[in-house]
Tab-separated table of C-alpha atoms and ligand atoms in Angstrom:
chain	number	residue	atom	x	y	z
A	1	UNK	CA	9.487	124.099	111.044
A	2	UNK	CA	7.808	122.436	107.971
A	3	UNK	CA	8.050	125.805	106.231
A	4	UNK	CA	11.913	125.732	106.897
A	5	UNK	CA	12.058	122.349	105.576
A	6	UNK	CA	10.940	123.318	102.331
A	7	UNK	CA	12.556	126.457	101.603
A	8	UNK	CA	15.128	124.310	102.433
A	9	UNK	CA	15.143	121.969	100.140
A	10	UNK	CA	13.788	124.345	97.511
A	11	UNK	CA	16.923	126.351	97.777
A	12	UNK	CA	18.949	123.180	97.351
A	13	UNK	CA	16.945	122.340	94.210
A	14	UNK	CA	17.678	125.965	92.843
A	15	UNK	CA	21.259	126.439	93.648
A	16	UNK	CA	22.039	122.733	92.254
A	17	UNK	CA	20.191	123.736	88.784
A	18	UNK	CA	21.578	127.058	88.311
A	19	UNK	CA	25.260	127.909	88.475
A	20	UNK	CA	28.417	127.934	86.710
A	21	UNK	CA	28.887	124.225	86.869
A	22	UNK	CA	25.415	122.528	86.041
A	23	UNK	CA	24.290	120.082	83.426
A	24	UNK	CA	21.115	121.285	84.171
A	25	UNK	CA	21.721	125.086	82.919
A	26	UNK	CA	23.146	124.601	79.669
A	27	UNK	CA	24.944	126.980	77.516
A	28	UNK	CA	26.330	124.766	75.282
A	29	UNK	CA	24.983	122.763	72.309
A	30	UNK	CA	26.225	119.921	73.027
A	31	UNK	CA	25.267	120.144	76.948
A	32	UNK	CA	21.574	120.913	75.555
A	33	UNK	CA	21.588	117.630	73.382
A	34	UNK	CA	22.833	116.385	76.816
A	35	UNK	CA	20.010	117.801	79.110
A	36	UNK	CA	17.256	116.696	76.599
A	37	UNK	CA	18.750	113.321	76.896
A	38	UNK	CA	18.898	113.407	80.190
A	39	UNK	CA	15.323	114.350	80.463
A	40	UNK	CA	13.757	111.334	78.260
A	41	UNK	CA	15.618	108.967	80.226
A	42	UNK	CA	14.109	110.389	83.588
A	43	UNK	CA	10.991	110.209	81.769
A	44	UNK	CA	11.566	106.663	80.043
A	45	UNK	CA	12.608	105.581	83.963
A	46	UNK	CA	9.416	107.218	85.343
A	47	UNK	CA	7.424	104.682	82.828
A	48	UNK	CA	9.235	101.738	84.040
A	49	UNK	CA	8.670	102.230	87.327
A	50	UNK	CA	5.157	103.353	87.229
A	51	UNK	CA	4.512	99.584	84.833
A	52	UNK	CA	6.434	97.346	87.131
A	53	UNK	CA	5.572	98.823	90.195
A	54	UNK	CA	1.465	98.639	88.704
A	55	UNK	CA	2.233	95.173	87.805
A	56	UNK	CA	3.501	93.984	91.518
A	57	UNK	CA	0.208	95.555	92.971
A	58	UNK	CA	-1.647	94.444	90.604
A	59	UNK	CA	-0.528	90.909	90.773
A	60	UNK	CA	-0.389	90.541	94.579
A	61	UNK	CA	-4.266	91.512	94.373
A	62	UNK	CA	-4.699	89.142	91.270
A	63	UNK	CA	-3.174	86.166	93.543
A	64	UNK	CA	-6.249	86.769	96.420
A	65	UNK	CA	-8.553	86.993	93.790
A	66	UNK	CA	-7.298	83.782	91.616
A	67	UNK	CA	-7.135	85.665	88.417
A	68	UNK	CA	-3.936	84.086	87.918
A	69	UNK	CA	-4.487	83.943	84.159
A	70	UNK	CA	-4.389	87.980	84.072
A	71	UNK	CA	-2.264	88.652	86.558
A	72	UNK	CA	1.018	86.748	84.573
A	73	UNK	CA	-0.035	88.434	81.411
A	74	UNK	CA	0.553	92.020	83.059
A	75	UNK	CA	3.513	90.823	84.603
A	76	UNK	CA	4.485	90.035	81.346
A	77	UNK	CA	3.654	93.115	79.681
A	78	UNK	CA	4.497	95.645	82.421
A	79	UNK	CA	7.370	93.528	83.634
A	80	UNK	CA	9.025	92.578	80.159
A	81	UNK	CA	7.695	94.183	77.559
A	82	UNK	CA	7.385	98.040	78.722
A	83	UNK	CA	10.883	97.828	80.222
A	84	UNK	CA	12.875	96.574	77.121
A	85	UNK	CA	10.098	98.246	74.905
A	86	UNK	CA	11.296	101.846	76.995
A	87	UNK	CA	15.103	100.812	76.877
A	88	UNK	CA	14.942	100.059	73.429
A	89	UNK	CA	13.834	103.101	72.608
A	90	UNK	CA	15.871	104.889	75.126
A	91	UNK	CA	18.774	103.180	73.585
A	92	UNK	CA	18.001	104.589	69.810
A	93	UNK	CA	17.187	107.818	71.013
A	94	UNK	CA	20.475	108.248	72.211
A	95	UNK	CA	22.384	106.270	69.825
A	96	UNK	CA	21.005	108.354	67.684
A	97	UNK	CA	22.483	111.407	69.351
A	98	UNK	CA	26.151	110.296	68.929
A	99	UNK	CA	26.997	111.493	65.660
A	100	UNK	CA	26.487	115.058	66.546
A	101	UNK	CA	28.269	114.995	69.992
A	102	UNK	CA	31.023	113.628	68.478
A	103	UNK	CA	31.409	115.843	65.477
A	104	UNK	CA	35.054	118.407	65.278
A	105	UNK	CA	34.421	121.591	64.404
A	106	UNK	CA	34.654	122.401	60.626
A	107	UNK	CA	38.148	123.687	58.933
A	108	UNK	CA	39.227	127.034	60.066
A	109	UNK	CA	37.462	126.505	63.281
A	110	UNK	CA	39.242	126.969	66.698
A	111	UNK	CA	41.682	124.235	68.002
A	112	UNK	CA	42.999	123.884	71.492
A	113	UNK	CA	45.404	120.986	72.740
A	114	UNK	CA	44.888	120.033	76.830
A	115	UNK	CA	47.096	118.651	78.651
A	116	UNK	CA	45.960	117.309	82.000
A	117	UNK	CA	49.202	117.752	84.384
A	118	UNK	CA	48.983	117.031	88.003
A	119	UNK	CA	47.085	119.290	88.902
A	120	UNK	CA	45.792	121.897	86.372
A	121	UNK	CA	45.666	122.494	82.718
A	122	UNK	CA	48.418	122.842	80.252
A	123	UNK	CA	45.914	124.692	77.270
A	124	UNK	CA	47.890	125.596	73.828
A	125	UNK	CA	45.952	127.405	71.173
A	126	UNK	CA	46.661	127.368	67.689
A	127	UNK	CA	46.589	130.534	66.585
A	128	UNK	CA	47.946	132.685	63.442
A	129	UNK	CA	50.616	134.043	65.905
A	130	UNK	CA	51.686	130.252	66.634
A	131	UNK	CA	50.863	128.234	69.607
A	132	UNK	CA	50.123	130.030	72.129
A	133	UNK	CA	50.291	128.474	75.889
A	134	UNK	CA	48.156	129.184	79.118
A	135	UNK	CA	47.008	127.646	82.095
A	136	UNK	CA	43.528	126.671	83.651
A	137	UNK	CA	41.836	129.362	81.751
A	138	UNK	CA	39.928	128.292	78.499
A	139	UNK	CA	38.459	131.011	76.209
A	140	UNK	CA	36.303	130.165	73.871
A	141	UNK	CA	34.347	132.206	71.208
A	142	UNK	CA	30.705	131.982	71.744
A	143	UNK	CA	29.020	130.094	68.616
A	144	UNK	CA	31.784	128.732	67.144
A	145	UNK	CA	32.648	125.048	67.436
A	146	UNK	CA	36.120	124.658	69.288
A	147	UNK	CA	38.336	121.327	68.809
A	148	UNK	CA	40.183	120.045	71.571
A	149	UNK	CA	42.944	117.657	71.245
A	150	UNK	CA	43.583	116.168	75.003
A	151	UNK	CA	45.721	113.931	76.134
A	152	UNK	CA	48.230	113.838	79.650
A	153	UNK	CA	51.620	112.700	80.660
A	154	UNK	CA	51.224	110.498	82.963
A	155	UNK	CA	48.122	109.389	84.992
A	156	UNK	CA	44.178	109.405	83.600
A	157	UNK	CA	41.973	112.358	84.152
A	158	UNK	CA	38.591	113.929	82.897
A	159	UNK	CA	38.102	117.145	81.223
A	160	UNK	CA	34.424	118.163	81.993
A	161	UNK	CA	32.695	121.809	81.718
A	162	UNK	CA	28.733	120.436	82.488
A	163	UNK	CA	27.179	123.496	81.667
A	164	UNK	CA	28.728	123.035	77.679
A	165	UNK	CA	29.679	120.187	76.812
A	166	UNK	CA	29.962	115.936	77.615
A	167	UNK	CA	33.446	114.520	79.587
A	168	UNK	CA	36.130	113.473	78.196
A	169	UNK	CA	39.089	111.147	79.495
A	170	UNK	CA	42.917	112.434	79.091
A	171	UNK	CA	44.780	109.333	78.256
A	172	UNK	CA	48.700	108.967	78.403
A	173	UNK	CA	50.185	108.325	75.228
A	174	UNK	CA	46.696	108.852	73.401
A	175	UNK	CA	45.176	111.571	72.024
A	176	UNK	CA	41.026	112.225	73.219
A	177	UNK	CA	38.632	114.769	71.674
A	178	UNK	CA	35.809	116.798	72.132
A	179	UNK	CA	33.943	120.086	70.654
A	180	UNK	CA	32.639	122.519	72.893
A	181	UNK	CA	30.557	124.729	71.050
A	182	UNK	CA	28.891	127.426	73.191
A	183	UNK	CA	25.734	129.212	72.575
A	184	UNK	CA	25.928	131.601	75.510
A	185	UNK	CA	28.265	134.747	76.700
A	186	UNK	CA	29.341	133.632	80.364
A	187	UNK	CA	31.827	132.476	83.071
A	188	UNK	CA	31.806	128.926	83.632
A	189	UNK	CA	33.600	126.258	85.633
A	190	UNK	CA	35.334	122.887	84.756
A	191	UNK	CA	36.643	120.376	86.731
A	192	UNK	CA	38.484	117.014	86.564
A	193	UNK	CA	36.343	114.148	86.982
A	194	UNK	CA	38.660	111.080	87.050
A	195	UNK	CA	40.406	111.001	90.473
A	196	UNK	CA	44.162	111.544	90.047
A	197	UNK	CA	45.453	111.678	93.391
A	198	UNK	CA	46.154	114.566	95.979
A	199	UNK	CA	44.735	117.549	94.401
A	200	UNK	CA	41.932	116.071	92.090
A	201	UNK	CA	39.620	117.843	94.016
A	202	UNK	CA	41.067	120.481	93.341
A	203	UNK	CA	41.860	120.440	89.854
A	204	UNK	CA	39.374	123.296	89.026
A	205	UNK	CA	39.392	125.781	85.826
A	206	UNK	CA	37.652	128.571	84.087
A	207	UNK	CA	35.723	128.435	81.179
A	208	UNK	CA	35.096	132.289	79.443
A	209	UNK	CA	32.964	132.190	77.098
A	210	UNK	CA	33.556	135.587	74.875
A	211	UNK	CA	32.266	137.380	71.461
A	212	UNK	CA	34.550	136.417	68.469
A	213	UNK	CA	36.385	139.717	68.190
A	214	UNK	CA	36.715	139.793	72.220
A	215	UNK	CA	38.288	136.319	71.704
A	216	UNK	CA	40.482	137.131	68.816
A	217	UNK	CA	41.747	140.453	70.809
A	218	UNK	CA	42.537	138.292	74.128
A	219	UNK	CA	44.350	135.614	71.914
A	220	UNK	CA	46.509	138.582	70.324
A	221	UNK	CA	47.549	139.928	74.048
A	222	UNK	CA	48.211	136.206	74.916
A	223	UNK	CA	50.715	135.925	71.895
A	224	UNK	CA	52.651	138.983	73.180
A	225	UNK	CA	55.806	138.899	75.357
A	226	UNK	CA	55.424	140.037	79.184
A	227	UNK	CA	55.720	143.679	79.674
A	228	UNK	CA	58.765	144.591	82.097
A	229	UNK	CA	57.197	144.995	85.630
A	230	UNK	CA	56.443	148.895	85.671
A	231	UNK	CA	56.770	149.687	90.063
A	232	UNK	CA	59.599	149.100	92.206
A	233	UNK	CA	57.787	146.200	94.186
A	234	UNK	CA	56.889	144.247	91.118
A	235	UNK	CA	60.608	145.023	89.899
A	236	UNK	CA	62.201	143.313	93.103
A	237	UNK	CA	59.872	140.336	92.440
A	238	UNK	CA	61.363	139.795	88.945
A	239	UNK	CA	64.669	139.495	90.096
A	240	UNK	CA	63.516	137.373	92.947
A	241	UNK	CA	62.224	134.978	90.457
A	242	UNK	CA	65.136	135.017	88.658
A	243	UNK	CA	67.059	134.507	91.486
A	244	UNK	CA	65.234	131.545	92.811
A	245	UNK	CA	65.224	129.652	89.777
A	246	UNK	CA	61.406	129.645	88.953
A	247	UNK	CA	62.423	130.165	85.206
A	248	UNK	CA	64.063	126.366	85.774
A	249	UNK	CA	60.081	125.185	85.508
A	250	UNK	CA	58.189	128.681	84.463
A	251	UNK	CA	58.095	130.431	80.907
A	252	UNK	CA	57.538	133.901	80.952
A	253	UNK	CA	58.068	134.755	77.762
A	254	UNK	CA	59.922	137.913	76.875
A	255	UNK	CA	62.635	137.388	79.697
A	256	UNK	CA	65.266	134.729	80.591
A	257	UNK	CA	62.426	132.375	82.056
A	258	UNK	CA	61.297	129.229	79.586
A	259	UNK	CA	60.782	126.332	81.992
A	260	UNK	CA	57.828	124.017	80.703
A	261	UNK	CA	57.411	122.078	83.575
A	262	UNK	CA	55.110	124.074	85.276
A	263	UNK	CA	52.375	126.396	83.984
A	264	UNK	CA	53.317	129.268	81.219
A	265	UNK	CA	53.176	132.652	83.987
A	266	UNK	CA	53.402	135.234	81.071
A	267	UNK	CA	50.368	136.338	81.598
A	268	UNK	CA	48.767	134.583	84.884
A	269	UNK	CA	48.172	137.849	86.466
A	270	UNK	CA	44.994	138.459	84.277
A	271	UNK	CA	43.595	134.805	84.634
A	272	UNK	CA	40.962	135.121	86.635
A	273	UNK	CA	41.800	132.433	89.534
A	274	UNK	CA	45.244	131.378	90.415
A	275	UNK	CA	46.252	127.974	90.598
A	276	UNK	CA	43.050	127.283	89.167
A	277	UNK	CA	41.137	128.263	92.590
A	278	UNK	CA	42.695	130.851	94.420
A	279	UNK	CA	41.679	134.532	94.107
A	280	UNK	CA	43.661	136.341	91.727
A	281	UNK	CA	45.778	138.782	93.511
A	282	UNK	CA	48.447	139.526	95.363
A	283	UNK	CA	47.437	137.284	98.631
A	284	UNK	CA	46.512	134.547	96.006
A	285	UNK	CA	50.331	134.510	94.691
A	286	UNK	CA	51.716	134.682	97.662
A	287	UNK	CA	49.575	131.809	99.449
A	288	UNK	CA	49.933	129.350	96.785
A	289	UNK	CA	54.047	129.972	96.128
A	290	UNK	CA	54.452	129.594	100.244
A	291	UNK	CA	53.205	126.270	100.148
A	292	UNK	CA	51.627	124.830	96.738
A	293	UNK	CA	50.876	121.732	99.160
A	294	UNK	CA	48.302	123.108	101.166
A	295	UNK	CA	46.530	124.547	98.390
A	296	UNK	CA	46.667	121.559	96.218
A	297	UNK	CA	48.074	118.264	98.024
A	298	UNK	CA	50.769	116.539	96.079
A	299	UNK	CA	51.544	119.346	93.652
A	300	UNK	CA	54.730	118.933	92.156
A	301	UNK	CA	55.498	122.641	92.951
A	302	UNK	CA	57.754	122.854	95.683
A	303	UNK	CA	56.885	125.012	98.820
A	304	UNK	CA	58.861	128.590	98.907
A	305	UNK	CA	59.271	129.161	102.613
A	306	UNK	CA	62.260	130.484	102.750
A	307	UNK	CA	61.492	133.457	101.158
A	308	UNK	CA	61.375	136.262	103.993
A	309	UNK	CA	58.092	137.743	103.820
A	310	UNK	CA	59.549	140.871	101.856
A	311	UNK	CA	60.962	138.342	99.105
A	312	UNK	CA	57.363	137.062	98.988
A	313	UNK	CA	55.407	139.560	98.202
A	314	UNK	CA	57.223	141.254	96.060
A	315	UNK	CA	57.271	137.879	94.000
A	316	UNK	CA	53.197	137.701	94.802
A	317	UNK	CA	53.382	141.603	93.183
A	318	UNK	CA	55.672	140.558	89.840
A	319	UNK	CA	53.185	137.808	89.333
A	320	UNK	CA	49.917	140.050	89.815
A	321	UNK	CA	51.480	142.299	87.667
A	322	UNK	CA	52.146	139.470	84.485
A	323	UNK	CA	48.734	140.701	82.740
B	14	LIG	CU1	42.915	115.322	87.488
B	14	LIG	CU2	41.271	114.266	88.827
């Protein structure tokens, strides 16, 4: 039983350190300034607890043994000066750190605007083919220090990827910024961190992390126009999306479609999660465009059930098929 009890909780140590979403794993250089921070003020709190804690014992026995004298001078110490001594320091210490964590990347480097909609990311990079527009997928070029401009339209979120980088707030009417520079190849996962309402929970995205060329090859596929749906299925689907008015609130670029209400869909069929969360494929498409609400409560996309089931999947198949 015992033995169960610890693997148990060993296991919960290990999963909650590792992982795509941890502050504790860092692949980022900011999240490392971050970690080391966050290990000095463990250790800084460790101090103050072991002094105040050595003071109350040692003062309750002090009282019995009416060395009062001593006793209030290591209250004193361990009680006022090692705590504000510790904080103090503490306090520089990370001061200290600011600068760096709040530093843009230099000219030339990679810039991405955010906008936090309710609920999933708006992303628009600036690239030499223009701005380019996707949706709760960030790419970012591994060593290079990426800019982002956020901000939102209406109500306050957080932009936070723990395992490279600090949090951020996405203000209405203001503009917030961070740098995320990584220092590892990897998938990661971001998340909002400012409830918003129904779906904040929810409110996932995916951070790939890729080498420079990789990067600048993936931008240059983002930049192009949709290719026309190649199979019949996929073919139906277009002209079910046309006919439903999707393009009213959808851009795909390259046909009639240039809605910017919703997400950009020219090429959501090679992000890796749908919606954010959902598996990308054709069940993933079809679940989420049935009924957005049950997927993410309160999204502002309107449930498609009266689509027959045929209607539906081949939409679910044109969508897949957006790569
Ligand atoms: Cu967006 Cu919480």
């Amino acid at each position: 039983m015992l033995r169960r009890v610890v693997h148990g909780c060993a296991w919960m140590f290990a999963t909650s350190c590792a992982g795509p979403q941890s502050a504790l794993a860092p692949a980022g250089r900011d999240a490392h300034a971050i970690a080391v921070l966050l290990a000095w003020m463990a250790g800084g709190s460790l101090l103050i607890w072991l002094g105040v804690m050595g003071a109350a014992v040692y003062a309750t026995r002090a009282e019995r043994t009416r060395e009062r004298a001593t006793a209030k001078r290591f209250i004193v110490l361990g009680g006022v000066v090692l705590p504000t001594g510790t904080l103090t320091v503490l306090l520089i210490f990370g001061l200290s750190m600011m600068p760096d964590l709040l530093a843009a990347g230099p000219a030339g480097a990679p810039r991405v605007a955010v906008s936090a909609e309710r609920y999933w990311w708006r992303l628009t990079y600036d690239t030499p083919h223009g701005p380019v527009e996707t949706a709760n997928e960030l790419r970012l070029p591994v060593g290079q220090r990426t800019t982002l401009r956020l901000t939102s339209p209406d109500v306050v979120h957080s932009f936070w990827v723990p395992s490279l980088a600090g949090k951020v707030d996405t203000i209405p009417g203001r503009e917030t910024h961070l740098a995320i520079e990584p220092t590892r190849l990897g998938t990661f996962r971001g998340t909002c961190a400012e409830y918003c309402g129904g779906a904040h929970a929810q409110m996932a995205f995916t951070v790939v992390v890729q080498r420079p060329e990789e990067h600048a090859a993936w931008i240059a596929a983002q930049a192009r126009a949709a290719e026309p749906p190649q199979v019949a299925v996929a073919r139906r689907g277009a002209e079910v999306f046309a006919s439903h008015g999707c393009g009213a609130c959808h851009t795909v670029r390259g046909t009639g479609a240039d809605g910017t209400v919703g997400p950009d869909l020219t090429h959501v069929g090679g992000r890796r999660r749908v919606a954010g969360i959902l598996p990308n494929d054709v069940d993933g498409f079809a679940r989420f465009v049935r009924d957005p609400e049950a997927v993410k409560p309160e999204a502002e996309m309107p449930g498609f059930a009266l689509l027959s089931d045929d209607e539906l999947t081949a939409l679910a198949h044109y969508l897949d098929a957006l790569e």
